[in-house]
PDB file of C-alpha atoms in Angstrom:
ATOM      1  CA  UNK A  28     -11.938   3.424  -0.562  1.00 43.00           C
ATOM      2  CA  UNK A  29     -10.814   2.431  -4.031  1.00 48.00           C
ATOM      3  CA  UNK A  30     -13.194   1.768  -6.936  1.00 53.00           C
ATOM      4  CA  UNK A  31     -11.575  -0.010  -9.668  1.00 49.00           C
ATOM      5  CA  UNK A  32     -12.618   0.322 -13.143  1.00 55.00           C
ATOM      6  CA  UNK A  33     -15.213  -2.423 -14.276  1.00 62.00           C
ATOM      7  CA  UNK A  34     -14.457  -2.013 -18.143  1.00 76.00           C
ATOM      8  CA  UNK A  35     -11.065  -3.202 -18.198  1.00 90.00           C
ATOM      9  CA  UNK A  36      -9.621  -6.332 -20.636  1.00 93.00           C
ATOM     10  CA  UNK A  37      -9.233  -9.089 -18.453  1.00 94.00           C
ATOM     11  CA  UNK A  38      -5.128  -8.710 -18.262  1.00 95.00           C
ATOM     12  CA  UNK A  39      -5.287  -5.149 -16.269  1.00 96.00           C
ATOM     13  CA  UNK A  40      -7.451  -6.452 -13.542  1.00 94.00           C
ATOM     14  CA  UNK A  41      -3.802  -7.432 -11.275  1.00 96.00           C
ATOM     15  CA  UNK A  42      -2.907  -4.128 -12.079  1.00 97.00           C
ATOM     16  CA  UNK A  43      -6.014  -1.616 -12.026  1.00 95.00           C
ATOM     17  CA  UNK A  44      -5.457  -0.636  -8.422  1.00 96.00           C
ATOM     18  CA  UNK A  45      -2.281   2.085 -10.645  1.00 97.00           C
ATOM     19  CA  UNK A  46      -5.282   3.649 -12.498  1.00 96.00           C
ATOM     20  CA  UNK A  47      -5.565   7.325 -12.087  1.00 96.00           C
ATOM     21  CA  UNK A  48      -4.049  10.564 -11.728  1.00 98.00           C
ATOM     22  CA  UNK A  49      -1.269  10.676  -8.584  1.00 98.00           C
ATOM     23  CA  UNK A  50       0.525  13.704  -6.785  1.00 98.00           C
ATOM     24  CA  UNK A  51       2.839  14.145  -4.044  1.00 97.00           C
ATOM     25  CA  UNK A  52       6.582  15.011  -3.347  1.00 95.00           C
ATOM     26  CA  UNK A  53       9.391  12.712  -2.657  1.00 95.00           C
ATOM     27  CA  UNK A  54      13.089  12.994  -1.837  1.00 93.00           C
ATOM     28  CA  UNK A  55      16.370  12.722  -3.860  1.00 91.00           C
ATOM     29  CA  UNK A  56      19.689  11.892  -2.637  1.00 87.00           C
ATOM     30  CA  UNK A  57      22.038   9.889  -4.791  1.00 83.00           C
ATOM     31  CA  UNK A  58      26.004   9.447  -3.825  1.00 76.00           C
ATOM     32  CA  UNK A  59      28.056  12.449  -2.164  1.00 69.00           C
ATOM     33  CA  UNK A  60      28.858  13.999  -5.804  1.00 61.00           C
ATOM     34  CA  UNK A  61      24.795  14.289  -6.878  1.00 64.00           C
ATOM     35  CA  UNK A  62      22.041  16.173  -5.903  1.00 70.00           C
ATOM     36  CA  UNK A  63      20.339  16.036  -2.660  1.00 74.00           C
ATOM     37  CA  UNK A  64      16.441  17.694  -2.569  1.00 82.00           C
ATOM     38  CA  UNK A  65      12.771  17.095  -2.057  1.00 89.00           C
ATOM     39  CA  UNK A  66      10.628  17.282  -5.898  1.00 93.00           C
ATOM     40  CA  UNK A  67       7.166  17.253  -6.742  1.00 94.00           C
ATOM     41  CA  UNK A  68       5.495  14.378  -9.078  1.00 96.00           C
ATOM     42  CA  UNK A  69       2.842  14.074 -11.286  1.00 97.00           C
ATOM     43  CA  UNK A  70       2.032  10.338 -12.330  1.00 98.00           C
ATOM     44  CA  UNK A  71      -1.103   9.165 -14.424  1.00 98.00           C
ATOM     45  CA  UNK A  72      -1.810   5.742 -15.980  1.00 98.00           C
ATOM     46  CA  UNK A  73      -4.779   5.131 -18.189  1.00 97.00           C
ATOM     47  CA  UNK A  74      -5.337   2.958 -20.831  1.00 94.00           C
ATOM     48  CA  UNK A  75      -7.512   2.747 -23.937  1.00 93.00           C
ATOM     49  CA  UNK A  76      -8.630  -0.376 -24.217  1.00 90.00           C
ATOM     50  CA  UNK A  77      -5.751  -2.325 -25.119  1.00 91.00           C
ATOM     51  CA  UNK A  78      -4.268  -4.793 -23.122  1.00 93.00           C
ATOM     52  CA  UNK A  79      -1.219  -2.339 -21.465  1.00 96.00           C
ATOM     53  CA  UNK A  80      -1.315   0.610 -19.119  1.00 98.00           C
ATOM     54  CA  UNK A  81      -0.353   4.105 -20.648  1.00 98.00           C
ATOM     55  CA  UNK A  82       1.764   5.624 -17.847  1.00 98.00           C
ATOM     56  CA  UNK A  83       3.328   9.349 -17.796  1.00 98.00           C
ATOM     57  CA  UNK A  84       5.304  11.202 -15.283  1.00 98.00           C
ATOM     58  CA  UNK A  85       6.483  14.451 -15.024  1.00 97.00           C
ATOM     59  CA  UNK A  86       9.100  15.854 -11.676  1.00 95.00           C
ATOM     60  CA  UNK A  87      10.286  19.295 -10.690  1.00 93.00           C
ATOM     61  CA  UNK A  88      12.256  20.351  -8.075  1.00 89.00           C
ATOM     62  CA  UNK A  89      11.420  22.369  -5.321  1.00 79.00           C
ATOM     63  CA  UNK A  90      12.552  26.037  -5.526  1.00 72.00           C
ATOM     64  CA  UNK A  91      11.907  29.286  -3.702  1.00 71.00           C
ATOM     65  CA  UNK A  92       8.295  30.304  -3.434  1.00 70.00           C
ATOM     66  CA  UNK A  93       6.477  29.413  -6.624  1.00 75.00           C
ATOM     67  CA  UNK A  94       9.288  28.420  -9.061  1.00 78.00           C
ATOM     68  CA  UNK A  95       9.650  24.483  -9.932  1.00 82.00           C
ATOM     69  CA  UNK A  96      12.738  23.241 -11.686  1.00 86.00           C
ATOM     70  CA  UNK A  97      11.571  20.385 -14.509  1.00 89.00           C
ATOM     71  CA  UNK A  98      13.286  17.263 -13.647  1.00 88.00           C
ATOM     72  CA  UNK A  99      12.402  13.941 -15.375  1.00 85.00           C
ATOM     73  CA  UNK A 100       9.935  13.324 -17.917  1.00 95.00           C
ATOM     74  CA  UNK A 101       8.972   9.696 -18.691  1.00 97.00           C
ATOM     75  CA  UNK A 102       6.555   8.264 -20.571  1.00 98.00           C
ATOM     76  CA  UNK A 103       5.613   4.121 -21.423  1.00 98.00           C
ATOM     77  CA  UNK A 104       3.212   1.123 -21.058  1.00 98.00           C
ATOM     78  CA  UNK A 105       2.838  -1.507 -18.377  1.00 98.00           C
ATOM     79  CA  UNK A 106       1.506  -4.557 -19.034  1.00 98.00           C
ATOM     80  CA  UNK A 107       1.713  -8.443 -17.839  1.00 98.00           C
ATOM     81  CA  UNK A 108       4.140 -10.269 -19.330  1.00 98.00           C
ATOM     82  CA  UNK A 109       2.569 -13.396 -21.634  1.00 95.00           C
ATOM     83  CA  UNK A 110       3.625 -14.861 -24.915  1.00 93.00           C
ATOM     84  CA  UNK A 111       2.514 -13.317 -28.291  1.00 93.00           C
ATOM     85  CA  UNK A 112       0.051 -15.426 -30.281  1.00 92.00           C
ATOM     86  CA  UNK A 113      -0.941 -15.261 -33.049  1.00 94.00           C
ATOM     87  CA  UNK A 114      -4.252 -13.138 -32.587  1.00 92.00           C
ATOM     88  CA  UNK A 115      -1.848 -10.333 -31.692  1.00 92.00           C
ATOM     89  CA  UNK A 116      -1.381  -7.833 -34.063  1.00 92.00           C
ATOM     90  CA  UNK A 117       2.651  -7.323 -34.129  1.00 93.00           C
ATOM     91  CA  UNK A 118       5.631  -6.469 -35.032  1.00 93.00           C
ATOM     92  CA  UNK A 119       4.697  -3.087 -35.505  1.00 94.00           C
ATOM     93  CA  UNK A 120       1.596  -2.424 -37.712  1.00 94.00           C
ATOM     94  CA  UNK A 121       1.146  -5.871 -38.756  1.00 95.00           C
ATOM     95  CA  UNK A 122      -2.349  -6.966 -38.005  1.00 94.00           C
ATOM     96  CA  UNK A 123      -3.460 -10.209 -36.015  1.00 94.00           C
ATOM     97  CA  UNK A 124      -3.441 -13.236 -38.129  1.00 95.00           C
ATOM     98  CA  UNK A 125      -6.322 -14.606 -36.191  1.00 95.00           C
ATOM     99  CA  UNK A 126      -9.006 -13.030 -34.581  1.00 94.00           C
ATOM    100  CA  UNK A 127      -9.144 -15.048 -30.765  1.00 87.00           C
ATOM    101  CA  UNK A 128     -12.624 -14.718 -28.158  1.00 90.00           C
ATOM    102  CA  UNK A 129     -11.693 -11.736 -25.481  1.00 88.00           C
ATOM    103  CA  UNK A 130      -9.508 -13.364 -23.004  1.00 89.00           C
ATOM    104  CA  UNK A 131     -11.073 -13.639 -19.225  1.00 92.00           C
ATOM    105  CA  UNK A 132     -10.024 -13.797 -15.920  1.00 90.00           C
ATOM    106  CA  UNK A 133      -9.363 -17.404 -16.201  1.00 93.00           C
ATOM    107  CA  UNK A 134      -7.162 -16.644 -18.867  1.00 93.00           C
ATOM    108  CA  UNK A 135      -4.877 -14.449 -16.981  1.00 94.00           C
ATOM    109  CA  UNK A 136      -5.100 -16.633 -13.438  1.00 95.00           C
ATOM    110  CA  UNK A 137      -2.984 -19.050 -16.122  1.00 95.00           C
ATOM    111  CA  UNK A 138      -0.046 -16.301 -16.213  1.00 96.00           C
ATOM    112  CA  UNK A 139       0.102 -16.454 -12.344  1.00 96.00           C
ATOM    113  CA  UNK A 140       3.452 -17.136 -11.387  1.00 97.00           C
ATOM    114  CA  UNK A 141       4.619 -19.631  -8.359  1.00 96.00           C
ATOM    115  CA  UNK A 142       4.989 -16.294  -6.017  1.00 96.00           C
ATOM    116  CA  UNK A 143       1.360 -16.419  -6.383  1.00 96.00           C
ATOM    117  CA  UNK A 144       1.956 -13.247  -8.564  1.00 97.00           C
ATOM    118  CA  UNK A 145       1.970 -12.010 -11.636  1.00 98.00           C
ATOM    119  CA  UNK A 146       5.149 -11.584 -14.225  1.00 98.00           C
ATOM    120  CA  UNK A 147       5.209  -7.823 -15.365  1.00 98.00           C
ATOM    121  CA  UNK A 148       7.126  -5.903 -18.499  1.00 98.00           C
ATOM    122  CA  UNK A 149       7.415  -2.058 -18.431  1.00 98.00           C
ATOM    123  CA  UNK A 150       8.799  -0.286 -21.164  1.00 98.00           C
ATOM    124  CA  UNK A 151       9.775   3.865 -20.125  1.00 98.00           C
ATOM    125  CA  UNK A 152      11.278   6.576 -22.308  1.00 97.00           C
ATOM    126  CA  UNK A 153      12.947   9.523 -21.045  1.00 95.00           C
ATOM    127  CA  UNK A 154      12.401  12.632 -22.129  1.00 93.00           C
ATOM    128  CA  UNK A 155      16.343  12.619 -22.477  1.00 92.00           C
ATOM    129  CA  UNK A 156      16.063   9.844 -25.060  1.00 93.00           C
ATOM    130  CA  UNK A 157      16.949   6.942 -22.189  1.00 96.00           C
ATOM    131  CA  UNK A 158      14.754   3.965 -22.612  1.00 97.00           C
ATOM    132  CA  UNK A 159      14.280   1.204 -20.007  1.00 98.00           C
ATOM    133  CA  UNK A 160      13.107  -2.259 -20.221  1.00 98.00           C
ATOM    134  CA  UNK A 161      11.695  -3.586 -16.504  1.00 98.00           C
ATOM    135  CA  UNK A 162      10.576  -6.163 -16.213  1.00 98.00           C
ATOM    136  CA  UNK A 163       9.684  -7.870 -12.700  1.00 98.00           C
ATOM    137  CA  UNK A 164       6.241  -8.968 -10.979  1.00 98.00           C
ATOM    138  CA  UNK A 165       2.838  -7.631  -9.535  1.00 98.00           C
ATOM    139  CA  UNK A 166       1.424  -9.400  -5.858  1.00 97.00           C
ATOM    140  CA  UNK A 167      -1.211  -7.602  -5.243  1.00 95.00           C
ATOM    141  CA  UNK A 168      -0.415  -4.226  -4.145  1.00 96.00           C
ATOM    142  CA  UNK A 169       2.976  -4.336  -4.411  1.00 98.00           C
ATOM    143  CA  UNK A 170       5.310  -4.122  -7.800  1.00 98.00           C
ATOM    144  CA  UNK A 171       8.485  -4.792  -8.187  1.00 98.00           C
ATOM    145  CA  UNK A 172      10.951  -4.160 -11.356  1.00 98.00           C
ATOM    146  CA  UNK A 173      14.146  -4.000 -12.330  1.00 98.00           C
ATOM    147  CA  UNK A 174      15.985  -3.327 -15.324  1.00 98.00           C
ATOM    148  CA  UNK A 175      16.635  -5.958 -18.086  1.00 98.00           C
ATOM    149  CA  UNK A 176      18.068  -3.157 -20.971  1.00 97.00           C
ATOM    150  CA  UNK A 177      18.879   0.004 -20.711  1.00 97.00           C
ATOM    151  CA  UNK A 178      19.471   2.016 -23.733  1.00 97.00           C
ATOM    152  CA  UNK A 179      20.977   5.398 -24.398  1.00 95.00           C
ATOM    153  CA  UNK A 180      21.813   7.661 -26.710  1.00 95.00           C
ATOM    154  CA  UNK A 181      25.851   8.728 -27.330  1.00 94.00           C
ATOM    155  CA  UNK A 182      25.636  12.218 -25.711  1.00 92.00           C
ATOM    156  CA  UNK A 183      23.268  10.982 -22.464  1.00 92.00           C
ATOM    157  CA  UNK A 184      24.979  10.556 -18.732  1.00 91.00           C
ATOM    158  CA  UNK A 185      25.934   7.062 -17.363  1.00 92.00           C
ATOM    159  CA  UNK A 186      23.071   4.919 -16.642  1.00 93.00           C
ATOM    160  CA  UNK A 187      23.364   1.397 -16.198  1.00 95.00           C
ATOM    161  CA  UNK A 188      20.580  -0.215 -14.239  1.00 97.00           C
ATOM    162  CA  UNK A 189      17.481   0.942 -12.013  1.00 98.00           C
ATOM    163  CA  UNK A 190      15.204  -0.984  -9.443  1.00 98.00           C
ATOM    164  CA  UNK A 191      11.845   0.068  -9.088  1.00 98.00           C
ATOM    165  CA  UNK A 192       9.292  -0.356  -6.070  1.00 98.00           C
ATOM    166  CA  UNK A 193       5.373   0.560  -6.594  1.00 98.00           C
ATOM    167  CA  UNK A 194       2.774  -0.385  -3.252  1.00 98.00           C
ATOM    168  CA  UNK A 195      -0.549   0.862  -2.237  1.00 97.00           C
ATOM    169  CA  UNK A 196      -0.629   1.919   1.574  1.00 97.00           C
ATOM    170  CA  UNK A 197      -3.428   3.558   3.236  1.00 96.00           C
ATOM    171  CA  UNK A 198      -5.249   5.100  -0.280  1.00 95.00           C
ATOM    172  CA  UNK A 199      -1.200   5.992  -1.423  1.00 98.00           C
ATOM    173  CA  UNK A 200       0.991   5.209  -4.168  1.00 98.00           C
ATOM    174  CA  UNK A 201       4.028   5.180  -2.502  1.00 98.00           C
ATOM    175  CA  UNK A 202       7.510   4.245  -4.826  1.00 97.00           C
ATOM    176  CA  UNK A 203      11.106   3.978  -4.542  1.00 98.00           C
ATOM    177  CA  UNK A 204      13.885   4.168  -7.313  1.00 97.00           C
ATOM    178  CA  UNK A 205      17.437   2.976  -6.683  1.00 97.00           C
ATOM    179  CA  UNK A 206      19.632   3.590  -9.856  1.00 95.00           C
ATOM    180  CA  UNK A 207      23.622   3.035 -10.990  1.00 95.00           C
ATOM    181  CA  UNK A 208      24.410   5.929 -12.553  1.00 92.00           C
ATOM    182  CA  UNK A 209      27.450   8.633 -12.997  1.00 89.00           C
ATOM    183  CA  UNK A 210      29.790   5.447 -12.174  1.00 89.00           C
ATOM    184  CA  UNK A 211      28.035   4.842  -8.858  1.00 90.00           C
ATOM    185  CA  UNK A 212      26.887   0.889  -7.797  1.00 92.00           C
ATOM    186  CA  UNK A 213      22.970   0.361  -7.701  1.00 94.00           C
ATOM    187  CA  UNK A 214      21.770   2.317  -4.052  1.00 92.00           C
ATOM    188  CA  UNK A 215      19.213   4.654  -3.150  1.00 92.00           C
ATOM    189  CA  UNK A 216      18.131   7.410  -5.974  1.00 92.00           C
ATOM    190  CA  UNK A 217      14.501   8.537  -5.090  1.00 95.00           C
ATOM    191  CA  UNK A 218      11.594   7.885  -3.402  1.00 96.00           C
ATOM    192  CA  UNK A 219       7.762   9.196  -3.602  1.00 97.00           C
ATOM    193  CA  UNK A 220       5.040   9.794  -1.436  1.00 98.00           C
ATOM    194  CA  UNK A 221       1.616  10.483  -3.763  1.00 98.00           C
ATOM    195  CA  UNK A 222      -1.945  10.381  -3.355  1.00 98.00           C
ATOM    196  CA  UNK A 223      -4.784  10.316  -5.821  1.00 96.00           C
ATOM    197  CA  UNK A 224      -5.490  13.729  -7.872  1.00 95.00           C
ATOM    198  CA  UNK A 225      -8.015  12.320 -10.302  1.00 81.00           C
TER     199      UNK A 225
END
């Protein structure tokens, strides 16, 4: 059974079923030339009031007996995708102009899309200074994203575009990344089998 958070803003409630700590191991195998392996991954999202998700992750790889191999570390907000008004404080530590009543869940059926979903943005940052810019949509307990801007610094590897997949299945978080990379088309990167640690 899930219990989902009753002191959420309005604009989490498509996407409170992602709150919590998650844990599990997955599988890597990008293109002949990369790295083939099973990893272990830590994933939490939170949030603090605002209307976003906080999200970290953290991956190692498997090695022999106790020792784990850091992989990726990301970190980033998730949030539904709407248009700024002006009783949002923005660009960066400008203040609202307005002050606006809390918004409700009438508010955000308005943002449904005509999937009978939700429009999503996700912004990650690697620990290798990549940043990503998904966006995509929520149905229920399934997310999809995909990269709109990918950004890297001079000295990082090739990294073009990503895919993302997200669903809930039987109490799960199970995910799958597909990635063009090291001169390689968009296919199969990772994927993630994780259950709920806190």
């Amino acid at each position: 059974m899930l219990d989902l958070p009753t002191d959420l803003p309005a604009d989490l409630a498509p996407l409170s079923w992602l709150i919590g700590v998650w844990e599990g191991t997955g599988v890597i195998d990008y293109a002949d030339h990369a790295y083939a392996g099973e990893f272990t991954h830590r994933v939490s999202f939170s949030h603090d009031g605002g209307d976003y998700l906080n999200y970290s992750a953290s991956a190692w790889l498997h090695g022999e007996g106790d020792q784990r191999t850091p992989l990726v570390a990301e970190m980033g907000y998730w949030r539904l995708s709407r248009p700024a008004t002006a009783a949002d404080a923005g660009p960066g530590l400008l203040p609202a102009l307005e002050s606006a009543p809390p918004r409700t869940v009438d508010d955000v059926e308005l943002l449904r899309n005509g999937e009978g979903g939700f429009d999503i943005e996700v912004v990650l940052v690697h620990a290798d200074g990549v940043s990503e810019l998904y966006l995509g949509q929520i149905r229920g307990p399934r997310i999809d994203i995909a990269t709109d801007a990918v950004v890297r610094p001079a000295g990082a590897k090739t990294y073009a575009a990503a895919t993302r997949m997200y669903g809930l299945v039987d109490g799960h978080l199970l995910w799958a990344w597909d990635m063009a990379a090291l001169g390689e088309e968009l296919g199969a990167h990772a994927s993630a089998r994780l259950a709920r640690a806190e």
